[in-house]
mmCIF file of C-alpha atoms in Angstrom:
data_model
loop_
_atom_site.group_PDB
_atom_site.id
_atom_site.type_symbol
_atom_site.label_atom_id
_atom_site.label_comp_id
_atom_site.label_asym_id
_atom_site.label_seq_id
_atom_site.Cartn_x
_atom_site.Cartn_y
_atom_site.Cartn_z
ATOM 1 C CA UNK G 1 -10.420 86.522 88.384
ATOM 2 C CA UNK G 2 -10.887 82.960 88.645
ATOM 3 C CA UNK G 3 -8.048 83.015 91.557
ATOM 4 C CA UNK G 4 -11.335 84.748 93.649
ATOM 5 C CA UNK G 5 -14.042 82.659 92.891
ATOM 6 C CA UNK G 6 -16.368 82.065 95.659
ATOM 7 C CA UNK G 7 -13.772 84.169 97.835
ATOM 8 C CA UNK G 8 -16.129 87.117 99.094
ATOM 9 C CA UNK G 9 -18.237 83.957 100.734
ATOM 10 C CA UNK G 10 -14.679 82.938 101.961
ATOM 11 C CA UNK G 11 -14.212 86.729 103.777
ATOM 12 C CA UNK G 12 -17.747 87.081 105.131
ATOM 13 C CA UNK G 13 -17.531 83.050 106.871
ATOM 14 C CA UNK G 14 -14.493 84.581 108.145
ATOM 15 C CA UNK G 15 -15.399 87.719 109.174
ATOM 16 C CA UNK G 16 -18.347 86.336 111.449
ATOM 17 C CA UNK G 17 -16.253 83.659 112.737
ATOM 18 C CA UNK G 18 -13.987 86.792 113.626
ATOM 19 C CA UNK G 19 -16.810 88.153 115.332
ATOM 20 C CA UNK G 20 -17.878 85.223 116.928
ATOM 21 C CA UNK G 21 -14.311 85.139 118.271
ATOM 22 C CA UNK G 22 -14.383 88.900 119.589
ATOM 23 C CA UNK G 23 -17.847 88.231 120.832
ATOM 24 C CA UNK G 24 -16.405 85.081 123.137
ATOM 25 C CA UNK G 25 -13.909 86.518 124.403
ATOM 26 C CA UNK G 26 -15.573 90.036 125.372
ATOM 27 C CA UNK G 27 -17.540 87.800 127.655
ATOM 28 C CA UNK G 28 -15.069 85.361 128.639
ATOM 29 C CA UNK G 29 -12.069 87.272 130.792
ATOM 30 C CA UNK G 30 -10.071 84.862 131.937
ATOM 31 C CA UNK G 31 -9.310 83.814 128.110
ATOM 32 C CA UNK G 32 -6.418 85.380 127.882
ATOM 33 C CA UNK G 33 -5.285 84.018 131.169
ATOM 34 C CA UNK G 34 -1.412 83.409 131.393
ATOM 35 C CA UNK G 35 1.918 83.246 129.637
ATOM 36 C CA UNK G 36 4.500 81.201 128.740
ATOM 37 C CA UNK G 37 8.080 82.483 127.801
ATOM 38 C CA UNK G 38 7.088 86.143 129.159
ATOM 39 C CA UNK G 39 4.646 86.091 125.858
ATOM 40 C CA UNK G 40 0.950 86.425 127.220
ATOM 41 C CA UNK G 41 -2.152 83.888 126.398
ATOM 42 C CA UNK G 42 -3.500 86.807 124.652
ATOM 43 C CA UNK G 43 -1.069 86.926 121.860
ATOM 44 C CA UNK G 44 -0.645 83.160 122.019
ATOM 45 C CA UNK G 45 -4.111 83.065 120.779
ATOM 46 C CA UNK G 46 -4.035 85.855 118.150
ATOM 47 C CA UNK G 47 -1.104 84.116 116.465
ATOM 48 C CA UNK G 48 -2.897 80.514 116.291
ATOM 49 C CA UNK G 49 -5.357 82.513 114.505
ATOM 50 C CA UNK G 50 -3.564 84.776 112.595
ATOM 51 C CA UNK G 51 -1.077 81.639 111.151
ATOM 52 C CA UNK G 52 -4.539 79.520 110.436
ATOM 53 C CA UNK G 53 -5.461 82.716 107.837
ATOM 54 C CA UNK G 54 -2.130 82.858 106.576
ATOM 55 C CA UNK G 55 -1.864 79.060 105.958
ATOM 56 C CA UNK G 56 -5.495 78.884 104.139
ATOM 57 C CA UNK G 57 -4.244 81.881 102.407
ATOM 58 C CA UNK G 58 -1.221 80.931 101.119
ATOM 59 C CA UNK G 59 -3.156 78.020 100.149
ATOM 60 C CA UNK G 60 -5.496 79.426 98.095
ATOM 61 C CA UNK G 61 -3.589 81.363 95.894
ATOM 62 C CA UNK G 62 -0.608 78.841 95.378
ATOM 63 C CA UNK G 63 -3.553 76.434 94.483
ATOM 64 C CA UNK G 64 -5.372 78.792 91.743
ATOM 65 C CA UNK G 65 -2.754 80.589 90.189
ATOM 66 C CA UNK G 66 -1.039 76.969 89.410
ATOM 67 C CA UNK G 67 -4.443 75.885 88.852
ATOM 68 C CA UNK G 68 -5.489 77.874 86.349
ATOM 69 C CA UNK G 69 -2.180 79.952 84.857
ATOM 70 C CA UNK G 70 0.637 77.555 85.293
ATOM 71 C CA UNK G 71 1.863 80.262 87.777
ATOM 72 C CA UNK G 72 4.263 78.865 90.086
ATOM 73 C CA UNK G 73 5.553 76.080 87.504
ATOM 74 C CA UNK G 74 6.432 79.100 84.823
ATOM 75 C CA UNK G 75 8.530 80.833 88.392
ATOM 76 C CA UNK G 76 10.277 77.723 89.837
ATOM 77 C CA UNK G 77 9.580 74.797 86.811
ATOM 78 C CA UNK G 78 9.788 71.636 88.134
ATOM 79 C CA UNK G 79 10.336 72.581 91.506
ATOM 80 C CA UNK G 80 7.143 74.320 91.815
ATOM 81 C CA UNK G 81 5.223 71.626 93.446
ATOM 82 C CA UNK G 82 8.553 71.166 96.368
ATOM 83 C CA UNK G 83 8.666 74.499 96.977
ATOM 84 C CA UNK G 84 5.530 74.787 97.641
ATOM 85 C CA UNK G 85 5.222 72.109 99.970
ATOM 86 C CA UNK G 86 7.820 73.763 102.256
ATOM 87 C CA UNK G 87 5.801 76.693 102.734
ATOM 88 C CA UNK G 88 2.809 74.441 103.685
ATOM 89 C CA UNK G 89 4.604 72.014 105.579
ATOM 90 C CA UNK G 90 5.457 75.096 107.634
ATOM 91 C CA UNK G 91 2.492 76.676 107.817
ATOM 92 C CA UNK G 92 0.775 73.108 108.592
ATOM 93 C CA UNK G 93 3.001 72.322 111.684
ATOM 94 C CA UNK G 94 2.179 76.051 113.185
ATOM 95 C CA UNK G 95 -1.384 75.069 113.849
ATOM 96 C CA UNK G 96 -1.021 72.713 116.525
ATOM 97 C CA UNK G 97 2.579 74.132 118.241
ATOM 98 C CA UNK G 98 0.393 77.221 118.631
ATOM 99 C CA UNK G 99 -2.399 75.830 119.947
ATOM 100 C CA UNK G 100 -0.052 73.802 121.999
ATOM 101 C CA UNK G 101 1.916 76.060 123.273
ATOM 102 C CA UNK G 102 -1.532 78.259 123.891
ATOM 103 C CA UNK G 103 -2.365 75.794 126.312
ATOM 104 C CA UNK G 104 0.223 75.082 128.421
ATOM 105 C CA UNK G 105 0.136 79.354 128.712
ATOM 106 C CA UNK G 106 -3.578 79.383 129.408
ATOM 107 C CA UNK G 107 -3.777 76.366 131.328
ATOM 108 C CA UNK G 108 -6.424 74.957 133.894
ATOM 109 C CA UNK G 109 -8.964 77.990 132.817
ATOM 110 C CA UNK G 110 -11.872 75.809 132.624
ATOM 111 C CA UNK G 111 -12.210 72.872 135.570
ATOM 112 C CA UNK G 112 -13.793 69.913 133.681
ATOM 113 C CA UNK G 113 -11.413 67.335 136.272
ATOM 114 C CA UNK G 114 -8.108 65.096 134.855
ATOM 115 C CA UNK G 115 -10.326 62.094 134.467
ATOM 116 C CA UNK G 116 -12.776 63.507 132.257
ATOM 117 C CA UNK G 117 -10.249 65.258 130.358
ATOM 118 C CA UNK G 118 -8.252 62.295 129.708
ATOM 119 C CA UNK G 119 -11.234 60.083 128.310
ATOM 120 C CA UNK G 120 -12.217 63.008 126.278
ATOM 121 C CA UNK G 121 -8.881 62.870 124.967
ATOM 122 C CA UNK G 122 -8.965 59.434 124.099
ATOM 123 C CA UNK G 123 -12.208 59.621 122.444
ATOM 124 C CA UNK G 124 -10.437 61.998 120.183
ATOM 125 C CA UNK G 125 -7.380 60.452 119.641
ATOM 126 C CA UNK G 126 -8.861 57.465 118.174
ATOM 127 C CA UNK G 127 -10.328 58.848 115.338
ATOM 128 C CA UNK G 128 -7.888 61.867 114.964
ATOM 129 C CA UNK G 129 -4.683 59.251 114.375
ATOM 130 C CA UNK G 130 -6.453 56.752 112.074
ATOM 131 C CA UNK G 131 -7.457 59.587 109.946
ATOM 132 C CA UNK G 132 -4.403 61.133 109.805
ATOM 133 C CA UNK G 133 -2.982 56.864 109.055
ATOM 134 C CA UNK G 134 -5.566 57.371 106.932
ATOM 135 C CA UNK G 135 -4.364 60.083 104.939
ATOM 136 C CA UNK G 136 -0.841 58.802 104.856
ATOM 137 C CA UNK G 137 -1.485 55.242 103.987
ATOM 138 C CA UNK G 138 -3.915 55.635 101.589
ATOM 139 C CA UNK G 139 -4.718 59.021 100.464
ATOM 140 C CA UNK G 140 -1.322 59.995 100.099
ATOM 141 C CA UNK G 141 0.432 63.014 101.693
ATOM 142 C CA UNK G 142 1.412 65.171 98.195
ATOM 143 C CA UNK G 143 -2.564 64.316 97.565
ATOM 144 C CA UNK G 144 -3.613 65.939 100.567
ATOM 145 C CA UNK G 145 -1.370 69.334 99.945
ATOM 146 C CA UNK G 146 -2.949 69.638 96.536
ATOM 147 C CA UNK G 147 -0.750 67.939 93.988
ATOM 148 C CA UNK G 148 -4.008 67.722 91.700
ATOM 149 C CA UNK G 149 -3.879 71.324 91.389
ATOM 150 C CA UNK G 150 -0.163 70.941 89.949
ATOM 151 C CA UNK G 151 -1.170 67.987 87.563
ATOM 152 C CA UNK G 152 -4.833 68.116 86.874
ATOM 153 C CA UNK G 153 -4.588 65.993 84.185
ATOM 154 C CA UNK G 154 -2.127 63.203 86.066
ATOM 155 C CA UNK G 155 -5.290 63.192 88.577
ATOM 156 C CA UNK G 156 -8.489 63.997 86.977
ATOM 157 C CA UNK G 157 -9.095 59.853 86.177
ATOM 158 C CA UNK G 158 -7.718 58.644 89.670
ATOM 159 C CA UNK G 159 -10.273 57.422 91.635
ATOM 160 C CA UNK G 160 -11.407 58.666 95.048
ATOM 161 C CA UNK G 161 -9.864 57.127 97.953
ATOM 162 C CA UNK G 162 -12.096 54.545 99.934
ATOM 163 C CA UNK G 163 -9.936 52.885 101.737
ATOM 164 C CA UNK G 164 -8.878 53.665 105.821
ATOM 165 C CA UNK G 165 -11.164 56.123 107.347
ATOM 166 C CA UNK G 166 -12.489 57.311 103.946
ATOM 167 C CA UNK G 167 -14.349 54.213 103.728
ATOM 168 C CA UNK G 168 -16.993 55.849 105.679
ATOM 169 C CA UNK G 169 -16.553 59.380 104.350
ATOM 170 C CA UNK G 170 -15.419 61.451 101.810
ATOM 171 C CA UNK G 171 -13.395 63.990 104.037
ATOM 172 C CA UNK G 172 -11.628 61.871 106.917
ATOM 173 C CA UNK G 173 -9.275 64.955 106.998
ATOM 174 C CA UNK G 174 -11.365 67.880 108.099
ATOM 175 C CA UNK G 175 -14.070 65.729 109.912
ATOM 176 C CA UNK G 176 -11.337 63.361 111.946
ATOM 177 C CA UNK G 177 -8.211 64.652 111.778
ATOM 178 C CA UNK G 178 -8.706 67.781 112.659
ATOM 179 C CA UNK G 179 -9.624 66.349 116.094
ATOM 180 C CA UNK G 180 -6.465 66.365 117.085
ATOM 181 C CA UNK G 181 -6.057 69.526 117.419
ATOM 182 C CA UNK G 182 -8.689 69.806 120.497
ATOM 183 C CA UNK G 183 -6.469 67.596 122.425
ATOM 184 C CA UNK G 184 -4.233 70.263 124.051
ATOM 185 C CA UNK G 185 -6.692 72.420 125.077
ATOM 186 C CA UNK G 186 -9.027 69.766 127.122
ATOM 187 C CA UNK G 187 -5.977 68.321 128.181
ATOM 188 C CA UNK G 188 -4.482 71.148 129.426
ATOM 189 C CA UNK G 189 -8.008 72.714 130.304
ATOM 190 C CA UNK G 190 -7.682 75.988 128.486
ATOM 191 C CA UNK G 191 -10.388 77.851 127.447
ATOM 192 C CA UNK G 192 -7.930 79.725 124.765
ATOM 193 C CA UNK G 193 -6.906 76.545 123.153
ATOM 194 C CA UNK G 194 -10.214 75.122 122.715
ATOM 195 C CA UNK G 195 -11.576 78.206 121.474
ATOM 196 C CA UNK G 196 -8.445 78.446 119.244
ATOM 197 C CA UNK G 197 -9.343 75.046 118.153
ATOM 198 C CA UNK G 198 -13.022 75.406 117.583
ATOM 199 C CA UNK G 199 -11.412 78.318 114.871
ATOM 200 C CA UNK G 200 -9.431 76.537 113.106
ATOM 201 C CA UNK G 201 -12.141 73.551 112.368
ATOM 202 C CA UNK G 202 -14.700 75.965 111.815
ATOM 203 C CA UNK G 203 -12.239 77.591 109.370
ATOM 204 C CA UNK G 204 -11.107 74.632 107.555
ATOM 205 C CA UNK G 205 -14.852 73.833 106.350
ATOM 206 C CA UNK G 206 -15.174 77.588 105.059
ATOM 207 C CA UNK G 207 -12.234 76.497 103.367
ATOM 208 C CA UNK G 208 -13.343 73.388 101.801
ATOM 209 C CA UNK G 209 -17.155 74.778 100.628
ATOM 210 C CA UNK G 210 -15.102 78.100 98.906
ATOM 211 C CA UNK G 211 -11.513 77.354 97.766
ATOM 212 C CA UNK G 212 -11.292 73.215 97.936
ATOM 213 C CA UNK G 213 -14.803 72.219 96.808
ATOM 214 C CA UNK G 214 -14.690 74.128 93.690
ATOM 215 C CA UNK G 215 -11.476 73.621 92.916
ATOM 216 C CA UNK G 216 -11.940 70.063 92.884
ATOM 217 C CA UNK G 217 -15.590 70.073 90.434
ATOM 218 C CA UNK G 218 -13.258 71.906 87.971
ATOM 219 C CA UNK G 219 -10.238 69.310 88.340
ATOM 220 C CA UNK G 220 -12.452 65.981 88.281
ATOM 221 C CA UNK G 221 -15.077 67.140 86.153
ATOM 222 C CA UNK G 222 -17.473 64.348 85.804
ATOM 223 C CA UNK G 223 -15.613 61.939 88.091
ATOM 224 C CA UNK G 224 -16.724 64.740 91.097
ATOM 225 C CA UNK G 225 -20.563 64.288 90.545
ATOM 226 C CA UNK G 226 -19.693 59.899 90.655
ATOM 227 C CA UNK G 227 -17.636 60.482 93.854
#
């Protein structure tokens, strides 16, 4: 089915990044350090991993079965697009108030000193907002949760955005945005919460090569290879 295309790629990425994951924290005790709200680092962590699969999950098939058989617009019509977006928008928000809340629970597990934590923070905070201006100014937010896959045809002769961040490349999201979501962890100085973090960004690329990247050579077409 086209809705698995390039999706067994998609499982075994995931399944050594899985194993990378075990392999870390088999080595790493004091990983699951902590709690917060009598709920312990350990589970903390499986849920901001668990809710990044769900959310690149749910992605992937709301994308391709609109994509490619009109499914959600023949379920909710008009609304399909809206309803949609409340699932991601949900989804979206879980990956950093997990890895958040991760490191407040598995806090000062790694000793890297306030000072050098902060600048390291700054040095990604710079890049992480403007992207994410980036992406709201000029990219546009329904863009970035995949309205082309609802209206190929509205979007298949819109340019590519160059404008902002994406004046210097073609995925400010995953590259700087995505940055953000370090911040808790060396702020906080949790081992969890970075490795939860190095996860998700890992995660997000195996979803651009083998759900986005396609998607988007069968939307644009032509206009792809001129990008």
């Amino acid at each position: 089915m086209k809705i698995f295309y390039k999706q067994i790629w998609h499982l075994l990425s995931l399944s050594f990044l899985l194993l990378g994951v075990n392999f870390f924290i088999k080595y790493n005790e004091n990983v699951f350090y902590g709690s917060l709200w009598r709920v312990n680092s350990q589970l903390w962590l499986y849920l901001s991993i668990f809710f990044a699969i769900i959310h690149q999950t749910y992605v992937l098939i709301c994308w391709r079965y609109e994509l490619f058989f009109k499914g959600l617009s023949k379920i909710f019509s008009n609304n399909a697009f809206k309803i949609y977006k409340v699932g991601f928008t949900i989804l979206i928000l879980l990956r950093p108030i997990l890895i958040i809340i991760l490191s407040v629970s598995n806090k000062m597990t790694i000793n890297i000193g306030n000072n050098l934590s902060y600048l390291i923070c700054l040095i990604l905070f710079i890049p992480g907002v403007y992207g994410q201006y980036s992406v709201f100014k000029y990219f546009g937010i329904n863009r970035a949760f995949g309205h082309d896959h609802f209206e190929p045809k509205k979007f298949k002769n819109i340019p590519f955005v160059r404008k902002g961040i994406f004046k210097y490349t073609s995925n400010g999201m995953y590259k700087f945005v995505f940055l953000l979501l370090w911040i808790p962890g060396i702020l906080f100085q949790s081992k969890a919460a970075l490795l939860a973090a190095l996860f998700q960004h890992l995660y997000i690329w195996i979803h651009y090569y083998f759900t986005e990247l396609p998607d988007m050579k069968f939307i644009y077409g032509k206009n792809f290879l001129k990008k």
